[in-house]
Coordinates of C-alpha atoms in Angstrom, one line a residue:
X15 CA 119.8 108.3 104.3
X16 CA 118.0 104.9 104.3
X17 CA 118.8 102.8 101.2
X18 CA 115.5 100.9 100.8
X19 CA 111.8 101.0 100.6
X20 CA 109.5 102.3 103.3
X21 CA 105.9 101.7 104.5
X22 CA 104.4 105.0 105.7
X23 CA 101.2 104.8 107.9
X24 CA 99.3 108.1 107.7
X25 CA 96.6 109.1 110.2
X26 CA 93.8 110.5 108.1
X27 CA 91.9 112.4 110.8
X28 CA 94.7 114.8 111.5
X29 CA 94.3 118.4 110.4
X30 CA 97.4 118.1 108.1
X31 CA 98.1 114.5 107.3
X32 CA 101.8 113.8 106.6
X33 CA 102.9 113.6 103.0
X34 CA 105.2 110.9 101.6
X35 CA 107.1 113.8 100.0
X36 CA 108.3 114.9 103.4
X37 CA 110.2 111.6 103.8
X38 CA 111.7 111.6 100.3
X39 CA 115.1 113.2 101.4
X40 CA 115.6 110.3 103.8
X41 CA 114.6 107.3 101.7
X42 CA 116.1 106.1 98.4
X43 CA 113.5 103.5 97.6
X44 CA 109.7 103.5 97.1
X45 CA 107.4 104.9 99.8
X46 CA 104.2 103.0 100.1
X47 CA 101.5 105.1 101.9
X48 CA 98.8 103.3 103.9
X49 CA 96.1 105.5 105.4
X50 CA 94.8 104.7 108.9
X51 CA 91.4 106.1 109.8
X52 CA 92.4 107.8 113.1
X53 CA 94.3 110.7 114.6
X54 CA 98.0 110.3 114.9
X55 CA 97.8 110.3 118.6
X56 CA 95.6 107.2 118.5
X57 CA 97.6 105.1 116.0
X58 CA 98.7 102.6 118.8
X59 CA 95.1 102.0 119.9
X60 CA 93.7 98.5 119.1
X61 CA 91.6 99.2 116.0
X62 CA 94.2 101.4 114.1
X63 CA 97.0 99.0 115.3
X64 CA 95.1 96.1 113.8
X65 CA 95.0 97.8 110.4
X66 CA 98.8 98.5 110.7
X67 CA 99.4 94.9 111.8
X68 CA 97.5 93.5 108.7
X69 CA 99.6 95.6 106.3
X70 CA 102.9 94.6 108.1
X71 CA 101.9 90.9 108.1
X72 CA 101.1 91.0 104.4
X73 CA 104.4 92.7 103.6
X74 CA 106.5 90.3 105.7
X75 CA 104.7 87.3 104.1
X76 CA 105.3 88.8 100.6
X77 CA 109.0 89.1 101.3
X78 CA 109.5 85.8 103.0
X79 CA 111.3 83.0 101.1
X80 CA 109.4 79.9 100.1
X81 CA 109.1 77.1 102.7
X82 CA 112.3 75.2 103.1
X83 CA 114.5 78.1 101.9
X84 CA 116.1 80.8 103.8
X85 CA 117.8 84.0 102.8
X86 CA 120.2 86.3 104.5
X87 CA 119.4 89.9 105.0
X88 CA 122.0 90.8 102.3
X89 CA 120.3 88.4 99.8
X90 CA 116.9 89.9 100.5
X91 CA 118.3 93.4 100.0
X92 CA 120.1 92.4 96.8
X93 CA 116.8 90.8 95.5
X94 CA 114.9 94.0 96.3
X95 CA 117.5 96.2 94.5
X96 CA 117.4 93.9 91.4
X97 CA 113.6 94.1 91.2
X98 CA 113.7 97.9 91.7
X99 CA 116.3 98.3 89.0
X100 CA 114.5 96.1 86.5
X101 CA 111.2 98.0 87.0
X102 CA 112.8 101.4 86.4

């Protein structure tokens, strides 16, 4: 089981788009669902991949420390847990 949050990219043109609930047994944190307007088989094509890339870039920027500061992976994970516990 993964102890953390997850970004789930869902292809919306499939017959049965995958639900975040199907991942719940494997993820302890929040599951943020991002819809991608394509079939699953085409998710790595340039247009859908650009959508995925923008979301990933935003999330990485959001979690990056301010300029001139650095954090270890453990510090970032501890910060994430603290925020999650305080919002519960």
